[in-house]
Short mmCIF file of C-alpha atoms and ligand atoms in Angstrom, two decimals:
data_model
loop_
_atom_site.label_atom_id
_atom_site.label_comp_id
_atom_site.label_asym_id
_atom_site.label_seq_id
_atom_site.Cartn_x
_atom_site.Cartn_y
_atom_site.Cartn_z
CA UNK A 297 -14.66 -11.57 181.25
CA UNK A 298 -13.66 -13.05 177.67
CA UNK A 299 -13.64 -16.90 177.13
CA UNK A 300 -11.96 -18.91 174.32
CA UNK A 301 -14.50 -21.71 175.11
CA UNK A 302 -17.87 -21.20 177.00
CA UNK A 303 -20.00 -24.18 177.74
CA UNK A 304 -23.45 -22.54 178.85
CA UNK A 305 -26.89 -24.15 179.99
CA UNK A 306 -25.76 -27.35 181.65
CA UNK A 307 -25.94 -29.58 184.78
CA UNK A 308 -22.12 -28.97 186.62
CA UNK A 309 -20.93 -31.57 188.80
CA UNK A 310 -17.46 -29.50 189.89
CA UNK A 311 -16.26 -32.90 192.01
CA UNK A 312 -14.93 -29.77 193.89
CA UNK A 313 -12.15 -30.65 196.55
CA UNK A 314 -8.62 -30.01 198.18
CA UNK A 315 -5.39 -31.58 196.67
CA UNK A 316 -5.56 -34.15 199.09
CA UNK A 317 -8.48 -35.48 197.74
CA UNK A 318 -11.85 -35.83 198.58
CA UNK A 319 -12.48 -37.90 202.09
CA UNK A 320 -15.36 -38.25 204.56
CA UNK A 321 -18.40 -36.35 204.26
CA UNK A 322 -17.15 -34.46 201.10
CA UNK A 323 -16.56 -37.91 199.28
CA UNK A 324 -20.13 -38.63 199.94
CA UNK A 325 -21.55 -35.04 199.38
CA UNK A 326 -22.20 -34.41 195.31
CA UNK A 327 -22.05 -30.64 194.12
CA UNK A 328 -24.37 -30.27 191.55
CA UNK A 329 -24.71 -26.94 189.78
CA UNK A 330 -28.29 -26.63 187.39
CA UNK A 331 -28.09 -24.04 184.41
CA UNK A 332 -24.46 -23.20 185.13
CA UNK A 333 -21.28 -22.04 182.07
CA UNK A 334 -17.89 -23.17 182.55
CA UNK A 335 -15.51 -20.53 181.23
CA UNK A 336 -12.30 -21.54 179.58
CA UNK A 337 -9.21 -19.16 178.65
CA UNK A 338 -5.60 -20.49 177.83
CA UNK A 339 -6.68 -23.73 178.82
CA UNK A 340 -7.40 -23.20 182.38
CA UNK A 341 -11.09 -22.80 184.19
CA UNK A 342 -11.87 -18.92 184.46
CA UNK A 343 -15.41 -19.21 185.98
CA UNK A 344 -17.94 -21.22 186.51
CA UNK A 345 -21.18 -19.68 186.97
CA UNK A 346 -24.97 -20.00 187.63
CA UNK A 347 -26.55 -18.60 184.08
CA UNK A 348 -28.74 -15.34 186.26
CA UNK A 349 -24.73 -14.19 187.30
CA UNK A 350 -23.03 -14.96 183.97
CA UNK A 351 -21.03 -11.84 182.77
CA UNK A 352 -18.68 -14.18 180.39
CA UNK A 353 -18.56 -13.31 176.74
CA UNK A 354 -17.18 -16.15 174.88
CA UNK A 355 -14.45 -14.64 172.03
CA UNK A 356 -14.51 -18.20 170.48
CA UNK A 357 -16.67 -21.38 170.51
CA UNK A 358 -20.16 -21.27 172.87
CA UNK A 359 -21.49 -25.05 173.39
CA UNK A 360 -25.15 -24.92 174.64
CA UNK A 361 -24.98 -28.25 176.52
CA UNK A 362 -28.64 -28.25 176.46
CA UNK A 363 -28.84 -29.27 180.36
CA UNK A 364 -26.51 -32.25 179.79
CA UNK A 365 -24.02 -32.85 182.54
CA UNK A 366 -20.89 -31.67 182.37
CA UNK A 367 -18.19 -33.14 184.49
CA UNK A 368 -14.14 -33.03 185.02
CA UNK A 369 -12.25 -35.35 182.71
CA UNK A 370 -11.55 -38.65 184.34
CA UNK A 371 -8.28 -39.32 185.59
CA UNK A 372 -6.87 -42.29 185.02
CA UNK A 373 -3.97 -43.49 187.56
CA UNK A 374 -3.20 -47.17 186.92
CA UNK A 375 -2.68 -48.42 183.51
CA UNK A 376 -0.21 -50.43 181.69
CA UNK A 377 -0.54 -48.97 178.21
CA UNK A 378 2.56 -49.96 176.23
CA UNK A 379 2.30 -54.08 175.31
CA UNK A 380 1.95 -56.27 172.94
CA UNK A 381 0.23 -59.33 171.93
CA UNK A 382 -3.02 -60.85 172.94
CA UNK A 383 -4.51 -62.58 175.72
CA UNK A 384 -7.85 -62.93 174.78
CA UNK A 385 -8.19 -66.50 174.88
CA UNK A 386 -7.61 -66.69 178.57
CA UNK A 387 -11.48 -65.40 179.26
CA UNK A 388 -13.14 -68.57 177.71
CA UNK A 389 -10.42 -70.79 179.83
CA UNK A 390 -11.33 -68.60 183.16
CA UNK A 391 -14.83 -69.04 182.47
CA UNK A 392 -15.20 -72.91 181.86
CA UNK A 393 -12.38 -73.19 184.74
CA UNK A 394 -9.72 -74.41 182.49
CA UNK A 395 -7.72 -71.77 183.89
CA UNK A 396 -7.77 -70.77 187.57
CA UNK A 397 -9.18 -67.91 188.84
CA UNK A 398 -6.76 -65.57 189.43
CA UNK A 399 -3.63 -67.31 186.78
CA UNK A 400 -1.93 -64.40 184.76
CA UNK A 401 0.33 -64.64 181.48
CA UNK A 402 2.64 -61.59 182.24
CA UNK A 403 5.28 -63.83 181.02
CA UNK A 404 3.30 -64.28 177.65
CA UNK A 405 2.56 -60.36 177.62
CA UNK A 406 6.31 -59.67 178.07
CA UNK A 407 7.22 -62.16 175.06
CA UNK A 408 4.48 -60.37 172.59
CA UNK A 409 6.28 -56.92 173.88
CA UNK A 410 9.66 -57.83 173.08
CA UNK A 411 8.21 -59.43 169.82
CA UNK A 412 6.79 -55.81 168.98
CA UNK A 413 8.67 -53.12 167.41
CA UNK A 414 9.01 -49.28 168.74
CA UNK A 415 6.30 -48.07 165.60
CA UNK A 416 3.84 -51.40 166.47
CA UNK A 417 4.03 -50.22 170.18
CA UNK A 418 3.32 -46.60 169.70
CA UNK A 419 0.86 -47.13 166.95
CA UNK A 420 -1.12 -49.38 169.71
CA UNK A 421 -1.05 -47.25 172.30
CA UNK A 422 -2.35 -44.21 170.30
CA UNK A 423 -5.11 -46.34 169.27
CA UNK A 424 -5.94 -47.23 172.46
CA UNK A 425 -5.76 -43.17 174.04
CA UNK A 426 -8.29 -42.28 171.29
CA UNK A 427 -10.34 -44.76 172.86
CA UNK A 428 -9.90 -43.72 176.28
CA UNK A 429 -10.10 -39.79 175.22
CA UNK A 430 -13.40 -40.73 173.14
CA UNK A 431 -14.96 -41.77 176.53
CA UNK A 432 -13.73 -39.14 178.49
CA UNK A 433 -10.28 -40.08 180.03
CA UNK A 434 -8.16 -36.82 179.65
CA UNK A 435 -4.93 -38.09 181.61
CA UNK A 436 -3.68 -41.66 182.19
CA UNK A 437 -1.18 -42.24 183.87
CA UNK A 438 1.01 -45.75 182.31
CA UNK A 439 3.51 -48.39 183.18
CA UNK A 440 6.44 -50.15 182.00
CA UNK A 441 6.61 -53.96 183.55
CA UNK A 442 6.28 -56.22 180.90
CA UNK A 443 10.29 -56.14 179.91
CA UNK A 444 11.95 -59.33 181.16
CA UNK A 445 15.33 -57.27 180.80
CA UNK A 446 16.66 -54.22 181.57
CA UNK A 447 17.07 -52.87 178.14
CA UNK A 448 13.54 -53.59 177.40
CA UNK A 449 12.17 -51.73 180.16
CA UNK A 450 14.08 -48.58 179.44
CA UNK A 451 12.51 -49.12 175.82
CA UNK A 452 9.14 -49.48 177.19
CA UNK A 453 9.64 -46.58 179.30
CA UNK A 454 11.69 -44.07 176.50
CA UNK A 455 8.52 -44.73 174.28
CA UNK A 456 5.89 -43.77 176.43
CA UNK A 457 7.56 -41.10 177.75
CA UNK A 458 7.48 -39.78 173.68
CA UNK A 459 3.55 -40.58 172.91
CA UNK A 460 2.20 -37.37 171.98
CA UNK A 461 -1.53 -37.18 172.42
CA UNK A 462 -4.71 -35.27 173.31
CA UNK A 463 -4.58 -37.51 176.98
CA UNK A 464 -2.00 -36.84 178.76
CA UNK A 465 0.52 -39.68 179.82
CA UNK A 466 2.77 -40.08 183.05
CA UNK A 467 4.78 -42.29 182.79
CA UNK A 468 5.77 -44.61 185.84
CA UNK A 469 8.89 -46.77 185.27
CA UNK A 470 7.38 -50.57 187.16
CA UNK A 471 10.94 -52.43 187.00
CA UNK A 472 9.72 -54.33 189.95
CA UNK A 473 6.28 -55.99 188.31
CA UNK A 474 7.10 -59.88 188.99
CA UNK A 475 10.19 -61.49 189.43
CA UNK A 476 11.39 -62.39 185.58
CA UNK A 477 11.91 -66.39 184.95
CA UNK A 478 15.60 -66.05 184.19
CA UNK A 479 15.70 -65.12 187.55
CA UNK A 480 14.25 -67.83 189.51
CA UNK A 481 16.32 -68.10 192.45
CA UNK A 482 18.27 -65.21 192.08
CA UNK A 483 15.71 -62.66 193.71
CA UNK A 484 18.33 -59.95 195.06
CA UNK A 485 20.47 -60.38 191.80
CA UNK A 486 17.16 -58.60 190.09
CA UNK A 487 16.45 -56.23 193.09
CA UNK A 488 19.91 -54.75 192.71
CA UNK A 489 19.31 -54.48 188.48
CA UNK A 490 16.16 -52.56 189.10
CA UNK A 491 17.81 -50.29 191.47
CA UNK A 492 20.42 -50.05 189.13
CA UNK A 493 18.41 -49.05 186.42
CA UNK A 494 16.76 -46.19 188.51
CA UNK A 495 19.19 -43.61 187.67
CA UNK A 496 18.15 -43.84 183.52
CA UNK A 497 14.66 -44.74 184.53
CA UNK A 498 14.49 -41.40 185.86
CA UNK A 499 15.53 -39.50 182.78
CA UNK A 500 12.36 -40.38 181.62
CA UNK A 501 9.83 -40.57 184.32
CA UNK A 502 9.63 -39.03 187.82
CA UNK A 503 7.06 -42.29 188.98
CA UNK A 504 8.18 -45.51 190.20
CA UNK A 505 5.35 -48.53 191.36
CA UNK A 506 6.91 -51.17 192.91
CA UNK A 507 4.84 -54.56 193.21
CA UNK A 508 4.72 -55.35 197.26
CA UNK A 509 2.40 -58.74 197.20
CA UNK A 510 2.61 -62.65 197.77
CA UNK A 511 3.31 -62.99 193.67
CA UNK A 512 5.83 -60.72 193.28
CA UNK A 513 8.02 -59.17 195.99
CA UNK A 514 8.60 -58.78 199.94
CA UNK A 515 8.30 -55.67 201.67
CA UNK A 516 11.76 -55.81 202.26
CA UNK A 517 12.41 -55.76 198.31
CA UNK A 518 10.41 -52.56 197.57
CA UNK A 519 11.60 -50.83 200.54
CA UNK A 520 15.37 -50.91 198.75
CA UNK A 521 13.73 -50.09 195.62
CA UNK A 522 12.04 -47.81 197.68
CA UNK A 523 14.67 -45.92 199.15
CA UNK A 524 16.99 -45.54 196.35
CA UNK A 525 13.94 -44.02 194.21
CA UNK A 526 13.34 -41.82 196.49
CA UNK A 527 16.89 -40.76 196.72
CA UNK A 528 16.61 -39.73 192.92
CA UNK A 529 13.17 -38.07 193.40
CA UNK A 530 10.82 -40.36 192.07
CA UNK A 531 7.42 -40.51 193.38
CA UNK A 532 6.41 -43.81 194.47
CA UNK A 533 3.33 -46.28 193.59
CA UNK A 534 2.58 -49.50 194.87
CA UNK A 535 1.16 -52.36 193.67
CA UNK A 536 -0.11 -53.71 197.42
CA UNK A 537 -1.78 -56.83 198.08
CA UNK A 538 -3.25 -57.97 195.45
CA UNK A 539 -2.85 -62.17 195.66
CA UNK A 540 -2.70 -61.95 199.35
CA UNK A 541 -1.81 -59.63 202.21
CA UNK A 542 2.44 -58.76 202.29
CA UNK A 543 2.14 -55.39 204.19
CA UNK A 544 1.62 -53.22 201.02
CA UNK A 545 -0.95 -51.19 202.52
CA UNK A 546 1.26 -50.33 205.09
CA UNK A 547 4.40 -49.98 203.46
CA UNK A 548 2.82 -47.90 201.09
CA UNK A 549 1.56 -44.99 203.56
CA UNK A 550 4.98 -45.53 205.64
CA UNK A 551 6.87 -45.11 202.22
CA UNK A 552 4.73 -41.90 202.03
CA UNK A 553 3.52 -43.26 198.65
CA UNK A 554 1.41 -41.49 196.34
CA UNK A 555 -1.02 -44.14 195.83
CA UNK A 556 -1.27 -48.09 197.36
CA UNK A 557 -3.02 -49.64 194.17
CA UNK A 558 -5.49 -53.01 194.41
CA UNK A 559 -5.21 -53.69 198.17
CA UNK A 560 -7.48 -56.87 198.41
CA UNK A 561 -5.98 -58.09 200.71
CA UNK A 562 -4.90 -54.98 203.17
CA UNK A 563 -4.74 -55.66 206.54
CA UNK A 564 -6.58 -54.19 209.03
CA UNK A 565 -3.27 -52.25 210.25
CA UNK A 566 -3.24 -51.54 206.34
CA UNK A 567 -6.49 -49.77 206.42
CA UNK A 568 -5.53 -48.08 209.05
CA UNK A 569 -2.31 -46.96 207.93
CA UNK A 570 -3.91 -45.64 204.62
CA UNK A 571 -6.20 -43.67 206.44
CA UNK A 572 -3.98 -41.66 208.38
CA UNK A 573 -1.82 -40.97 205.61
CA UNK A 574 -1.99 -39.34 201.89
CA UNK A 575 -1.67 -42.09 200.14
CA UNK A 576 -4.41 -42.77 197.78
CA UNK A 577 -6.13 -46.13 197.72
CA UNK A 578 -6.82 -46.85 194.11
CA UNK A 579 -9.37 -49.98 193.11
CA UNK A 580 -9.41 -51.66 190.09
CA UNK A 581 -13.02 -52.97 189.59
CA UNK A 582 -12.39 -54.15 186.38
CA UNK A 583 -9.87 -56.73 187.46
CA UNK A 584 -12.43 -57.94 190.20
CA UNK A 585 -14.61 -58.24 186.96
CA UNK A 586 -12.74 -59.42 184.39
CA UNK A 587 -10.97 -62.18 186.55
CA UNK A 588 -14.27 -63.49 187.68
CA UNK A 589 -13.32 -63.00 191.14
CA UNK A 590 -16.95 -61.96 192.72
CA UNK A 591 -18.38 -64.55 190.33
CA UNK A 592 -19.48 -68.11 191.49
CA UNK A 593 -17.92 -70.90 189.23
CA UNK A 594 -19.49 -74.38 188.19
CA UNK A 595 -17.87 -77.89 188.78
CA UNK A 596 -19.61 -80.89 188.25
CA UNK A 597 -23.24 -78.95 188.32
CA UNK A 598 -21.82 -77.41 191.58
CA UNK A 599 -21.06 -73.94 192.47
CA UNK A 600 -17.81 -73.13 193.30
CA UNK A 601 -17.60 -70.18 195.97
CA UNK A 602 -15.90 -66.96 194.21
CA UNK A 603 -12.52 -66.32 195.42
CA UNK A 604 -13.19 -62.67 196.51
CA UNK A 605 -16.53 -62.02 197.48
CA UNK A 606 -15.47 -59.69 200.60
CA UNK A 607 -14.40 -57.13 198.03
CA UNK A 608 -16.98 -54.32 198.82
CA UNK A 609 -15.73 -54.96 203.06
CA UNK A 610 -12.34 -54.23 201.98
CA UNK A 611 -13.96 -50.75 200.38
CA UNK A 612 -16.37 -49.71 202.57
CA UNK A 613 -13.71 -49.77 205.23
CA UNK A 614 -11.07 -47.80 203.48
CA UNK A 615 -13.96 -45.31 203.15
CA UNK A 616 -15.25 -45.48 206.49
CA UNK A 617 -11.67 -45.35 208.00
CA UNK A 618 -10.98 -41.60 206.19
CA UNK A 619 -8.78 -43.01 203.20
CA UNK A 620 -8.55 -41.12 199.87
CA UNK A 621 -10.15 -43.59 197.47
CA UNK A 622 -9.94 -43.57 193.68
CA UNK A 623 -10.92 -45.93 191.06
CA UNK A 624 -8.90 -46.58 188.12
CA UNK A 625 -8.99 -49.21 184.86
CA UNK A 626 -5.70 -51.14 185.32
CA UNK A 627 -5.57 -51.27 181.53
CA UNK A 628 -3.61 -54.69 180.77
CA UNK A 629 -4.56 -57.04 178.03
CA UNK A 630 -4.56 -59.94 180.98
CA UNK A 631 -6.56 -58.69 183.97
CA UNK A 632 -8.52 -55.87 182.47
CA UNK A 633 -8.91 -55.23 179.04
CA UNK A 634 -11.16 -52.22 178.95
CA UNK A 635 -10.08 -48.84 179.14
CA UNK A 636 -13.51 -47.04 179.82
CA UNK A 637 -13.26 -45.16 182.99
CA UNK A 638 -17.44 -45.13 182.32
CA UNK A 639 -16.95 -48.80 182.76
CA UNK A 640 -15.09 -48.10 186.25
CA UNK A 641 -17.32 -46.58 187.87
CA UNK A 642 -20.39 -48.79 186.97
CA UNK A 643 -18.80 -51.95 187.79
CA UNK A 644 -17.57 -49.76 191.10
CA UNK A 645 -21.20 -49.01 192.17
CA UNK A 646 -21.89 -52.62 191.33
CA UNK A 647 -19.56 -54.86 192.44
CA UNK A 648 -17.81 -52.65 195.44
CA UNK A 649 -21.39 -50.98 196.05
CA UNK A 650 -19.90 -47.45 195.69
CA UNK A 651 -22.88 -44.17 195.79
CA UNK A 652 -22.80 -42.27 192.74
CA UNK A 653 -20.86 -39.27 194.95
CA UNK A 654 -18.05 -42.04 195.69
CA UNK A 655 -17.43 -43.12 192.65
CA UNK A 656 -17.30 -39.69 190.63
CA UNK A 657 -15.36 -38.22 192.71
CA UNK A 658 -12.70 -41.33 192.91
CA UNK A 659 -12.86 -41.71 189.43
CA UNK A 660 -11.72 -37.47 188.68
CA UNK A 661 -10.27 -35.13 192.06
CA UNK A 662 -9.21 -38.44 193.52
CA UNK A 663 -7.55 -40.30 190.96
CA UNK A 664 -5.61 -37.01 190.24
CA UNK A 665 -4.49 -37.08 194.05
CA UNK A 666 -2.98 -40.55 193.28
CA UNK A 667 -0.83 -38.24 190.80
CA UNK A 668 0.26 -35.79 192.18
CA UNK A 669 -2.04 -33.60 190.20
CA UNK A 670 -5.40 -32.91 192.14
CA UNK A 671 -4.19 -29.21 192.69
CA UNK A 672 -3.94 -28.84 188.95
CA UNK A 673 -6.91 -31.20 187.32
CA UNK A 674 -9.62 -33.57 188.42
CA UNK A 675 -12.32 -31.14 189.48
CA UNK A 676 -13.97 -28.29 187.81
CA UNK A 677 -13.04 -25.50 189.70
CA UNK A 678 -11.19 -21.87 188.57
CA UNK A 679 -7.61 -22.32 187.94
CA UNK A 680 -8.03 -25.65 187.19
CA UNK A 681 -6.97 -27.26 184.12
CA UNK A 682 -9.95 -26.97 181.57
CA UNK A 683 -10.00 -31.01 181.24
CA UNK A 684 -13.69 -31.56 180.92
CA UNK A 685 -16.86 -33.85 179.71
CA UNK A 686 -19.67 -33.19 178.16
CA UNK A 687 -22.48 -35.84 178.73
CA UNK A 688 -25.20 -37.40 176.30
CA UNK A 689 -27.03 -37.13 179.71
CA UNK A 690 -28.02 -34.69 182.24
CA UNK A 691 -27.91 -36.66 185.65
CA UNK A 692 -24.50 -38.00 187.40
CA UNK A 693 -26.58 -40.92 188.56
CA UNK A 694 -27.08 -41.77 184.65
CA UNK A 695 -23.72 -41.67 183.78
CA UNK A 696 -23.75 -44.94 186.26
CA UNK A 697 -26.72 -46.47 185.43
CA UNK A 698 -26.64 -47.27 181.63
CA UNK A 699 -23.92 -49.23 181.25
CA UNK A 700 -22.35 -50.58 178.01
CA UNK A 701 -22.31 -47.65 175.92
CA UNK A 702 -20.62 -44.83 175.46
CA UNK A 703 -22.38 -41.88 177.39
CA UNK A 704 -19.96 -38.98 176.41
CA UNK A 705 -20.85 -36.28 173.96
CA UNK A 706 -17.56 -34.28 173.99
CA UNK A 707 -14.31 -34.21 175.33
CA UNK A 708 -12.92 -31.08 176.04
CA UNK A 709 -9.07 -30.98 176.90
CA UNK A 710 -6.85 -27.75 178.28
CA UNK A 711 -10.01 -25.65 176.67
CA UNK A 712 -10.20 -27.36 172.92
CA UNK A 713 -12.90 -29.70 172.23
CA UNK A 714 -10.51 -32.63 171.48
CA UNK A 715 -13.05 -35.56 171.06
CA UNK A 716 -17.09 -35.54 169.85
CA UNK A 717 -18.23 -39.08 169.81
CA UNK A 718 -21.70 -37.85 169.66
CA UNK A 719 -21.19 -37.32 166.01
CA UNK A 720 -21.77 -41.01 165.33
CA UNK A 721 -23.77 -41.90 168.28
CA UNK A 722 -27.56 -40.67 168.57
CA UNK A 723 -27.90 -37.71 171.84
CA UNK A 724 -29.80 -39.23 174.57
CA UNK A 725 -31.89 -36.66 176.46
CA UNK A 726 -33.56 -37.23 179.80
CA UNK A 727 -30.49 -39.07 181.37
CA UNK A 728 -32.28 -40.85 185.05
CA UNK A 729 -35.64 -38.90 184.14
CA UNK A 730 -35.89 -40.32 180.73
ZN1 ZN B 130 -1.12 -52.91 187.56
#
């Protein structure tokens, strides 16, 4: 068998699994192949293959990963690439308690967007998917939400339907993020725009998210959003739960969602629901992170009790119950600045106490399932979609361990190496036995 692209001598962790994700025992069971070659031809996965049983001749580029690990590309299903301005200054006022814990500035996100031109907004965002490609994201998928007005969302929406880049983007029209101020009072006047605005929406993207919690709107809301989406064919997200329990976890899987994203607050009944259904559960770590919300505060020399510490409860009983769990970066300049899905999956393991077979395996096969995509990408399997990482260490377990760096080596994307950040950074060897 010829191969445009043959990575030989490496550690393959295939994160092998059906479309529906990976659930149960085969979210906790890790498949781990030593001394294996992935074979690439027209951009797909042609074999993958112990080295004793290798019969592929590579007609182009042969990477000896040297025993590194080599994984799928993470997914990415829960970002909101295109904005403007910066909200930097909130962390110092979270941290000293000048601003509570879980306060947002949408509203001063939506004014730097508008501020923003189409070039400033597209020139950002393809600065920030070299970042995410350089540390191994090969798909993201990103939301429009931070236009106060109908014309600005379809803006939003137009221009990231048109980035062109290495990573690829799906776009997911969010009309229904939070209720804009200049509609205060006026709740089903701005239901009816976003539903009105569905038809063009979907000219341009074929995913909808709809925000079902406490700070934004009722189940009854999304389900009319709901409905009439679905009535054009979108495929439907959901922000569930987030500030406090409004039957997103429920409506989500009843909805037949693709994904129920944050879900802090899911009911039991939520759980439940999720579990018995396809929709993905998708966690955002770094929002429980970056919005101090498993971290004690100080007042008066006093601690102040975290506002979420049951977070990893909330997990470990999606898990236990049978859900499909991922674990994405919610990419936002408010909640979660960083848009390293390394970063994920360490603060997953540490702050949701995720194994290492959990979080790899929410983080590529089942973030794609919150997609739409897992039969196409998110594992390392033949047929597959040759989206693929190569590691500056050999171990899975590393890859979660040494935080704070940037542990890929390459990026390889539909069969091209795409990204090598190993050219500037110094090649680790050893990985967990170093
Ligand atoms: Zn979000």
């Amino acid at each position: 068998m010829l191969a445009d692209l043959l990575i030989r001598n490496a550690t393959v962790l295939t994160c092998a699994a059906p479309a529906s994700g990976a659930r149960g025992e085969a979210l906790a069971r890790l498949e781990v192949l030593h001394g294996a070659s992935v074979a690439m031809s027209d951009g797909r996965i042609t074999a993958i293959e112990t080295e004793d049983d290798a019969a592929v001749v590579s007609s182009g580029e042969t990477i000896d990963a040297e025993g590194r690990l080599v994984t799928p590309g993470f997914v990415d299903a829960h970002s909101h690439l295109l904005h403007g301005g910066s909200r930097a200054h909130e962390l110092e006022a979270r941290v000293t308690g000048a601003l509570p814990a879980l306060a947002t500035g949408i509203a001063h996100t939506a004014a730097g967007t508008s501020a923003a031109s189409d070039e400033q907004l597209v020139e950002r965002a393809l600065r920030d998917l070299d970042v995410m490609l350089l540390h191994g994201t090969t798909t993201l998928e990103a939301k429009t939400g931070y236009g106060f007005t109908r014309e600005e969302e379809l803006r939003l929406l137009r221009l990231t339907a048109g980035l062109r880049h290495a990573v690829d983007v799906v776009p997911t029209y969010l009309g229904a993020h939070v209720l804009p101020p200049q509609y205060a009072g006026r709740r089903d006047a701005f239901v009816e725009l976003v539903i009105d605005t569905l038809a063009e929406a979907r000219e341009h993207a074929e995913h909808c998210d709809v925000a079902c919690d406490p700070g934004s709107f009722t189940r009854a809301e999304c389900e009319r959003i709901a409905e009439a989406a679905a009535g054009l064919g979108f495929q439907l997200h959901v922000h569930a739960d987030q500030t406090g329990d409004a039957d997103g976890a429920r409506f989500a899987a009843q909805a037949g969602a693709l994904s129920a994203d944050h879900l802090d607050y899911a009911s039991d009944a939520g759980v439940r629901a999720l579990a018995d259904s396809a929709t993905v559960a998708v966690l955002l770590p770094g929002v429980t992170l970056h919005m101090l919300e498993m971290t004690p505060g100080l007042r008066d020399g006093s601690l102040v009790p975290p506002p979420k510490p049951f977070m990893p409860l909330v997990v470990r009983r999606l898990i236990d119950a049978g859900a499909c769990v991922a674990v994405s970066c919610d990419y936002n300049p408010g909640s979660c600045p960083s848009p390293s899905m390394q970063l994920m999956i360490q603060l997953g393991a540490r702050l949701f106490r995720l194994s290492t077979a959990e979080a790899w395996h929410m983080a590529t096969i089942n973030a794609a399932a919150a997609l739409g995509l897992a039969a196409d990408r998110g594992s390392l399997e033949p047929g597959k979609r040759a989206d693929i990482v190569i590691w500056r260490v050999d171990d899975p377990a590393a890859v979660l361990d040494r935080f704070g760096v940037n542990l890929a080596a390459a990026v390889v994307k539909e069969g091209r190496v795409v990204a090598r950040p190993e050219k500037t950074l110094p090649i680790m060897t050893g990985g967990a036995h170093a």
